[in-house]
Short mmCIF file of C-alpha atoms (C1' of nucleotides) in Angstrom, two decimals:
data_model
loop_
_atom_site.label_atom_id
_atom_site.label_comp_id
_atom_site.label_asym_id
_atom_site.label_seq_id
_atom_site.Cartn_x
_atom_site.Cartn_y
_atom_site.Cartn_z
CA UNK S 1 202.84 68.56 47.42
CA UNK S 2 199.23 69.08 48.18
CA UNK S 3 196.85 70.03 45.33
CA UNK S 4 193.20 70.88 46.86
CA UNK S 5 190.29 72.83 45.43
CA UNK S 6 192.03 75.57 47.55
CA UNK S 7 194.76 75.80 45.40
CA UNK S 8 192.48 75.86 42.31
CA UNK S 9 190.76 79.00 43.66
CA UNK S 10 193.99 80.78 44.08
CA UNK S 11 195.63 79.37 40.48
CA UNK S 12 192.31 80.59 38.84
CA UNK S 13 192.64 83.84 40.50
CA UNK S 14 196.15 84.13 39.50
CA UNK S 15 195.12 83.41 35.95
CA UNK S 16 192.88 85.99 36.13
CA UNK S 17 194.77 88.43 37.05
CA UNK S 18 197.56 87.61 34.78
CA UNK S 19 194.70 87.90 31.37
CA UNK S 20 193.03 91.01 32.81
CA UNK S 21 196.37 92.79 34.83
CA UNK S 22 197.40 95.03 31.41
CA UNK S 23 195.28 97.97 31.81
CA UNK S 24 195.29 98.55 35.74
CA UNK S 25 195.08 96.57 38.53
CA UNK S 26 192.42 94.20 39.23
CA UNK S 27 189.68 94.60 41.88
CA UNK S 28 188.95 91.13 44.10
CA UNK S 29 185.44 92.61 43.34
CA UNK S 30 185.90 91.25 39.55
CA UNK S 31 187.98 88.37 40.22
CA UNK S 32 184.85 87.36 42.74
CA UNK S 33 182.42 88.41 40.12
CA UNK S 34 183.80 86.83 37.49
CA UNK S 35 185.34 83.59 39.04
CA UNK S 36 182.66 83.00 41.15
CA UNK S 37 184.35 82.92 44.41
CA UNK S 38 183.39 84.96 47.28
CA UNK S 39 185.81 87.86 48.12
CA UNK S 40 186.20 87.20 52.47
CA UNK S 41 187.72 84.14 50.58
CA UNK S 42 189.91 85.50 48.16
CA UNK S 43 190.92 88.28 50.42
CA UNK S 44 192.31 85.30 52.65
CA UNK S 45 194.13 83.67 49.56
CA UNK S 46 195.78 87.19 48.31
CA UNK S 47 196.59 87.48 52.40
CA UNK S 48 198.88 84.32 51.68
CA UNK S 49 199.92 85.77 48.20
CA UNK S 50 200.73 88.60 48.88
CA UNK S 51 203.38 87.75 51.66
CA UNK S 52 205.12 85.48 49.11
CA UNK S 53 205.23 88.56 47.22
CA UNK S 54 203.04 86.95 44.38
CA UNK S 55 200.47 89.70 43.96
CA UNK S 56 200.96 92.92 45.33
CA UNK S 57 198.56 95.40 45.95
CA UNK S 58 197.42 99.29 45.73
CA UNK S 59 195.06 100.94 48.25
CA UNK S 60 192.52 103.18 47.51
CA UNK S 61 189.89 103.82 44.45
CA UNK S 62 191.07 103.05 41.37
CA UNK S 63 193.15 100.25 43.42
CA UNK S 64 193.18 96.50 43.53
CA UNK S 65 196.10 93.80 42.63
CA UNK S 66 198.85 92.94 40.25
CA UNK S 67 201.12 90.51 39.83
CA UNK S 68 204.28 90.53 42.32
CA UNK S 69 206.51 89.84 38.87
CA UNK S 70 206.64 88.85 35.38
CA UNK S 71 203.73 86.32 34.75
CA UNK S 72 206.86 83.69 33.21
CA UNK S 73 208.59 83.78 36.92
CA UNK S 74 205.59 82.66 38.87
CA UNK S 75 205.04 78.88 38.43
CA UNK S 76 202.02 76.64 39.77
CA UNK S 77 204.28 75.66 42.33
CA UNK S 78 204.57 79.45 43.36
CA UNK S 79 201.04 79.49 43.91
CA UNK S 80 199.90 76.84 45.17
CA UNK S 81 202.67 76.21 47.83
CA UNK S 82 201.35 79.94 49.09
CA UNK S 83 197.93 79.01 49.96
CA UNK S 84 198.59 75.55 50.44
CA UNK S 85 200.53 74.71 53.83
CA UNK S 86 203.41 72.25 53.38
CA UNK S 87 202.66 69.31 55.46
CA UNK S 88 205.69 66.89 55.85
CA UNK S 89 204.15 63.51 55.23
CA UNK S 90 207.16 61.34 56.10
CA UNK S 91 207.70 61.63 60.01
CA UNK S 92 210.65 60.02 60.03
CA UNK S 93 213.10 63.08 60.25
CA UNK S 94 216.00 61.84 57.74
CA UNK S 95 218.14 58.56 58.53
CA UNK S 96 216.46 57.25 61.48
CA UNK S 97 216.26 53.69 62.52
CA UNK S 98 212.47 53.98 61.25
CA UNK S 99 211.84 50.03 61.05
CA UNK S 100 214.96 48.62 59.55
CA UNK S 101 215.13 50.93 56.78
CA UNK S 102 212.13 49.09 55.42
CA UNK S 103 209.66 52.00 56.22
CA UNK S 104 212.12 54.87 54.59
CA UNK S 105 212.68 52.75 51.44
CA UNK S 106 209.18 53.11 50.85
CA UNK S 107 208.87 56.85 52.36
CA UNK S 108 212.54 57.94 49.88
CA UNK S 109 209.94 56.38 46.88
CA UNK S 110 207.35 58.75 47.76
CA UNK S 111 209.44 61.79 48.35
CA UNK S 112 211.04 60.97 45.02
CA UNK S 113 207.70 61.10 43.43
CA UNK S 114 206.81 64.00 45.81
CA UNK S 115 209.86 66.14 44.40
CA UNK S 116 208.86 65.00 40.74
CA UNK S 117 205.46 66.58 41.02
CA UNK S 118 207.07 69.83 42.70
CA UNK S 119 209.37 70.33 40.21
CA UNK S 120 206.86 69.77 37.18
CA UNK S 121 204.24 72.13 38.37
CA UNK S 122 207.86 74.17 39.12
CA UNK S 123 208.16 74.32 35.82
CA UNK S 124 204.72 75.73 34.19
CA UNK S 125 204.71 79.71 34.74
CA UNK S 126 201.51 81.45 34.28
CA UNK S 127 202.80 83.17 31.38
CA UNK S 128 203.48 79.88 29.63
CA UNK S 129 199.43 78.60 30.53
CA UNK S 130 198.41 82.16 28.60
CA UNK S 131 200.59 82.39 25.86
CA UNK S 132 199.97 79.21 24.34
CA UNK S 133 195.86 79.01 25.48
CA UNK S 134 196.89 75.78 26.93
CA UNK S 135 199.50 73.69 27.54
CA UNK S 136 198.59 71.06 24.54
CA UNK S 137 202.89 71.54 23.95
CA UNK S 138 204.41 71.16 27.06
CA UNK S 139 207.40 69.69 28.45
CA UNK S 140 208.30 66.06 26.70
CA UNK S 141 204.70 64.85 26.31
CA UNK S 142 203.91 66.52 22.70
CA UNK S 143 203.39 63.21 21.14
CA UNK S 144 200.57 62.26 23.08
CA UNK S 145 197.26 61.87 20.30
CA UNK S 146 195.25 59.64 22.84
CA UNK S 147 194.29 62.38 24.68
CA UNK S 148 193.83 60.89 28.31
CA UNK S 149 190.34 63.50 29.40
CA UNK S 150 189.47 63.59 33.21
CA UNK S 151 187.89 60.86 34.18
CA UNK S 152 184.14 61.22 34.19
CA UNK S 153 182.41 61.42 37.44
CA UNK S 154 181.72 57.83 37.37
CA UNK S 155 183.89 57.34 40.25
CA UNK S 156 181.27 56.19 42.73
CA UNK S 157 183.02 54.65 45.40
CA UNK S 158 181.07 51.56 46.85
CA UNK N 1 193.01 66.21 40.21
CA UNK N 2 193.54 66.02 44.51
CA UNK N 3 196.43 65.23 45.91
CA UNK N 4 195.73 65.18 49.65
CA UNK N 5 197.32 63.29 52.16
CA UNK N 6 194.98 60.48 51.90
CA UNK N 7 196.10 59.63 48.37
CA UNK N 8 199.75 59.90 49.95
CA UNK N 9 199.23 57.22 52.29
CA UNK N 10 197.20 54.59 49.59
CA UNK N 11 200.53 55.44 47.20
CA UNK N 12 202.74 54.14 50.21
CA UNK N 13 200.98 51.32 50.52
CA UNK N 14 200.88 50.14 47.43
CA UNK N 15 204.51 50.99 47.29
CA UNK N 16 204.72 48.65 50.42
CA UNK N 17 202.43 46.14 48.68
CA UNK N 18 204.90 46.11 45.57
CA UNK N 19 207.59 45.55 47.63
CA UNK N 20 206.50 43.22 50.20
CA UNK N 21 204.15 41.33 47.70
CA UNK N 22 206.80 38.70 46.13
CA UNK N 23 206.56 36.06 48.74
CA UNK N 24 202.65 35.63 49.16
CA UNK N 25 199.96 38.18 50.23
CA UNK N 26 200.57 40.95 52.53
CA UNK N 27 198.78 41.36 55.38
CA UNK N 28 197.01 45.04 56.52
CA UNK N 29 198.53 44.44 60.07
CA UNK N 30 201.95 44.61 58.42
CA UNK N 31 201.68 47.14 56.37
CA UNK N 32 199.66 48.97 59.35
CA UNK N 33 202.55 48.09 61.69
CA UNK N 34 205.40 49.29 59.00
CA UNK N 35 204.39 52.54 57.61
CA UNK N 36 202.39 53.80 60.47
CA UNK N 37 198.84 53.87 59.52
CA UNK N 38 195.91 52.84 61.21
CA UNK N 39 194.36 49.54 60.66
CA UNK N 40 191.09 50.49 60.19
CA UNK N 41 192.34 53.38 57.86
CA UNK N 42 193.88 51.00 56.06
CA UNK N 43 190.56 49.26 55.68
CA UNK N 44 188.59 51.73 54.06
CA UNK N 45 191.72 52.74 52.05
CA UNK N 46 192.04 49.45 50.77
CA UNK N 47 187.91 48.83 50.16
CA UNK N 48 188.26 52.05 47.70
CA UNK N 49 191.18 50.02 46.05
CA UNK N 50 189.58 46.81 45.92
CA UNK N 51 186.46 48.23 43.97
CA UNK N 52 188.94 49.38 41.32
CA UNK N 53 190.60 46.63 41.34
CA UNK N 54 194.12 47.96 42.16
CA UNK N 55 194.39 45.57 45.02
CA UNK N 56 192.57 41.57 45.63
CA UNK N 57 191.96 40.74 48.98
CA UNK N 58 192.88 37.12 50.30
CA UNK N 59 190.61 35.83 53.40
CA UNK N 60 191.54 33.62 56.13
CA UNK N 61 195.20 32.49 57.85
CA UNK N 62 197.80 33.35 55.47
CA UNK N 63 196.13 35.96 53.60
CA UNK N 64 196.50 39.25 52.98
CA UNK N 65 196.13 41.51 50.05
CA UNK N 66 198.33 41.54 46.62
CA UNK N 67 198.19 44.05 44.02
CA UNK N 68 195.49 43.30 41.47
CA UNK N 69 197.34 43.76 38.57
CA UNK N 70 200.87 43.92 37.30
CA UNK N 71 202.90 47.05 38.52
CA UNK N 72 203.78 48.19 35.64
CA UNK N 73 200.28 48.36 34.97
CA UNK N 74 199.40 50.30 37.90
CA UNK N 75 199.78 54.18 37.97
CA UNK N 76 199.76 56.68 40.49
CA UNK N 77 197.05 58.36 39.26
CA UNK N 78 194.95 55.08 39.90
CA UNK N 79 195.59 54.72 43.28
CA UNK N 80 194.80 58.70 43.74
CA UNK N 81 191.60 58.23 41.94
CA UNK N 82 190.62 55.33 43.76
CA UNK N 83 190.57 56.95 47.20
CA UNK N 84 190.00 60.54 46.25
CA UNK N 85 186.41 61.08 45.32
CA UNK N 86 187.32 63.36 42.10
CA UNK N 87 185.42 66.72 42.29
CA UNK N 88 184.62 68.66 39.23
CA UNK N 89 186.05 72.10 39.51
CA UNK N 90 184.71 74.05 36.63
CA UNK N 91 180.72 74.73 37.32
CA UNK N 92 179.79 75.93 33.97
CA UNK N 93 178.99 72.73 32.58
CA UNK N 94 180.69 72.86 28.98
CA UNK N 95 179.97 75.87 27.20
CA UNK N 96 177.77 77.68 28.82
CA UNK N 97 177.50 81.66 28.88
CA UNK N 98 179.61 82.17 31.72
CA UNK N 99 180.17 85.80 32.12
CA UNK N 100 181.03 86.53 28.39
CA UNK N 101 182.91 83.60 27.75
CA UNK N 102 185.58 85.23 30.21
CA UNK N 103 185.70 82.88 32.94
CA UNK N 104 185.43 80.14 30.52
CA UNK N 105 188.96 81.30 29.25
CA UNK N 106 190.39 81.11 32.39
CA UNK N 107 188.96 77.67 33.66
CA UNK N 108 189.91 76.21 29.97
CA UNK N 109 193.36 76.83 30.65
CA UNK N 110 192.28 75.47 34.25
CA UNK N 111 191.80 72.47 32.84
CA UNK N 112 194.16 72.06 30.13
CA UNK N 113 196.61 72.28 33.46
CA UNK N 114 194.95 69.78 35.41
CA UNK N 115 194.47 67.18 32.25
CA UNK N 116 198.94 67.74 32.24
CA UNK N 117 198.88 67.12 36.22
CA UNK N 118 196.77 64.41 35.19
CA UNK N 119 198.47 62.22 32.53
CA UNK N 120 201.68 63.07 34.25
CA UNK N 121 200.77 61.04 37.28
CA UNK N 122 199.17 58.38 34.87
CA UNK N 123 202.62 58.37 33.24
CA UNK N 124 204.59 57.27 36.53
CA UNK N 125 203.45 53.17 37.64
CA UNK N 126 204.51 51.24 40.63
CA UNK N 127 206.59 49.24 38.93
CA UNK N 128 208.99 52.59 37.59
CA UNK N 129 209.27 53.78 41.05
CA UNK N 130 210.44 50.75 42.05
CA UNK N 131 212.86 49.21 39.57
CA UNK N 132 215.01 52.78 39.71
CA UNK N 133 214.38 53.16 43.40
CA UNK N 134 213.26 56.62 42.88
CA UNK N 135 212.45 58.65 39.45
CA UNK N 136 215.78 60.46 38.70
CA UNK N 137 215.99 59.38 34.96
CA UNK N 138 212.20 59.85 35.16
CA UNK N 139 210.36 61.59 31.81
CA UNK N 140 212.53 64.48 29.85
CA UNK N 141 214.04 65.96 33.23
CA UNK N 142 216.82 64.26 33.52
CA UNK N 143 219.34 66.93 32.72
CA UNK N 144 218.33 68.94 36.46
CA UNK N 145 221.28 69.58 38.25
CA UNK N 146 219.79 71.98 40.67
CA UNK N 147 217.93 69.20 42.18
CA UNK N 148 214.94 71.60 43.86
CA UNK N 149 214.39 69.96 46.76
CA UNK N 150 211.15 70.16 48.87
CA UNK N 151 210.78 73.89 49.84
CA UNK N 152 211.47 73.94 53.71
CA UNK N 153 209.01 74.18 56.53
CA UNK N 154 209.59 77.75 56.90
CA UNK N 155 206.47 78.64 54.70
CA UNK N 156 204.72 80.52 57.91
CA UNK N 157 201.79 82.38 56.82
CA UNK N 158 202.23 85.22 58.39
"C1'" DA R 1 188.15 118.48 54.54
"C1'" DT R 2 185.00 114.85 53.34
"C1'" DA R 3 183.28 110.90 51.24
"C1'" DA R 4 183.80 106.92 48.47
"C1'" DT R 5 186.64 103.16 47.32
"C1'" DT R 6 189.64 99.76 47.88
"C1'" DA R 7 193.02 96.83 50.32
"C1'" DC R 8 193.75 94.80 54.62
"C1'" DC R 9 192.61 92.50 59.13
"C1'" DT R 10 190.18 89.56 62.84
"C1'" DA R 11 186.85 86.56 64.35
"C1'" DG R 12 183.41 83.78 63.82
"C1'" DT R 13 180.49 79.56 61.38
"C1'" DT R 14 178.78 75.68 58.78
"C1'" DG R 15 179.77 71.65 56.39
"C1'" DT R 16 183.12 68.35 54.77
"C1'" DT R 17 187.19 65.62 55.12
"C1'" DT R 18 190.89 63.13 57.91
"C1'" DA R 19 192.32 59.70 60.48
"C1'" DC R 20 190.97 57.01 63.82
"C1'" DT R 21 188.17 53.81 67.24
"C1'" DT R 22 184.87 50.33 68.39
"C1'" DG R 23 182.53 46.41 67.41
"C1'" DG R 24 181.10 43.56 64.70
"C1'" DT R 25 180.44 39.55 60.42
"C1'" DT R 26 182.33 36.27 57.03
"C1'" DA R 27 185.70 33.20 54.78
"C1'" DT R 28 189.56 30.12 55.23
"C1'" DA R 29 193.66 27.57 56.78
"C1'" DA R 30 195.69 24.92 60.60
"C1'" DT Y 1 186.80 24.07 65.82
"C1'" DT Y 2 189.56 27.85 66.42
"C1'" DA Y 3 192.60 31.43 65.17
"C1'" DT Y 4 193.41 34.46 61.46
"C1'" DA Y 5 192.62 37.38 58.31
"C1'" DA Y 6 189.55 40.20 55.14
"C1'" DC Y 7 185.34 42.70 55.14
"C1'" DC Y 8 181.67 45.89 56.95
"C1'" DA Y 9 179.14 49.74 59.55
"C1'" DA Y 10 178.84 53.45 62.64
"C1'" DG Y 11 180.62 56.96 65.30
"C1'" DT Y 12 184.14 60.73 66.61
"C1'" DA Y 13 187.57 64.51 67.51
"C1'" DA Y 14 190.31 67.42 64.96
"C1'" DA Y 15 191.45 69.84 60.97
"C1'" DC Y 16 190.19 72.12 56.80
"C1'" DA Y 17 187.26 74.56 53.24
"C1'" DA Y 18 184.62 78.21 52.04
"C1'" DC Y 19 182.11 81.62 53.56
"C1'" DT Y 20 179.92 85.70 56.53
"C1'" DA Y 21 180.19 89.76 59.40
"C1'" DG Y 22 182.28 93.71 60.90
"C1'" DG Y 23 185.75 96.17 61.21
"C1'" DT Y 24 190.53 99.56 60.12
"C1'" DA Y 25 193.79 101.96 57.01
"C1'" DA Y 26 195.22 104.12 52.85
"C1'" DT Y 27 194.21 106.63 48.74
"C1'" DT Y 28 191.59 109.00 45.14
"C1'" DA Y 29 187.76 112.07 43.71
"C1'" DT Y 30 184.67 115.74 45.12
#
DNA sequence: ATAATTACCTAGTTGTTTACTTGGTTATAA
DNA sequence: TTATAACCAAGTAAACAACTAGGTAATTAT
């Protein structure tokens, strides 16, 4: 799983279009307008979209995008493995001899974890992030009152 | 929250370091040597760590490095924090005007989504990935049967 | 038909990040 | 005193991020 400010631009976007995609389709020109991201860029992040068949979209005045299906079967994941690439971080291919199994032990943890992040950002659609305004409810973690914020930007690295 | 592959390779070794780190300190060399990272990567990897004291650094023959705390006090969203500098998405500091309050919508929900990504990782420590040699039973997703692997690498952009 | 509008496409370009190399300096155990 | 390790600083090629420029193709309005 890779999660980079790329796949914030195109999760945004996707939001957008899922608030504003009712009445019409939606221009790049207000998705760039509105979400502040310049629309060479976006044109390249629908590019990937669209042939995942996330968004699709109609020529011509009047034109622009909507979503490829229902807002609740397009997940994070969805998105973000379109614009993303998929590197494979483990290059040991499978059961090789890879160090006396010592190296895979540690590379099956992280693949482990790997497939647990997949499959949670798997799990949140789009339509879930609008209908609830948030995602304060989600999954197991309701009972969570200590509110963890991001860190602050405080994170100066010596 | 970033997930890049730089964060991947100061999880695995820490994973190697909570593995390795029973009989005295382990050495960068080793853990260089094992997973297949640089040395010198490892280095500056490690200095990010050591200034958040996820990791203490022993000098001289016989030393090494051993994890700064206990592993179950250790999450994976530390050791991602630690090495990737975290970058504020959202430009419109708090509540600005932002466009009618539009945009605002759509990077609140932003957020609310990155906070979950957040606390999730915060949720999973060394010590849990570890002790069930993987994260099957991991969180409320234990009844998954359809075990969604990695996607493969046939995600060509066209 | 013609013009305006929009998606769609290709090729750059600048700055940052990755992952690494080289070449050191310090602390410590044998 | 010497080998071993952490620690530190600077530089580098390659990849990536985010953007600019300049198109072509389809569709609606005039």
């Amino acid at each position: 799983m890779r999660l980079s400010t790329k796949g914030r631009y195109a999760v945004t976007a996707m939001l957008d279009l899922t608030l504003n995609g009712n009445d019409g389709p939606v221009t790049l020109a207000e998705i760039s307008e509105t979400q502040g991201i310049s629309l060479s860029y976006l044109e390249q992040l629908f590019a990937a979209l669209r042939s995942k068949q996330l968004v699709k979209g109609v020529r011509g005045p009047g034109g622009g995008y909507y979503l490829g299906r229902s807002a609740d079967e397009i997940s994070i994941a969805d998105i973000i493995c379109a614009v993303d690439e998929w590197v494979e971080f483990t290059r040991c291919g499978g059961n090789r001899d890879c160090h006396d199994g010592k190296r895979c032990l540690t590379h099956n943890l992280w693949d482990d974890l790997s497939n647990e992040i997949f499959s949670f950002l798997q799990s949140i659609t789009l339509a879930e992030l609008v209908e609830r305004g948030g995602l304060k409810e989600h999954g197991c973690r309701k009972e969570q009152e200590k509110d963890p914020l991001m860190p602050r930007a405080d994170t100066e690295a010596a």
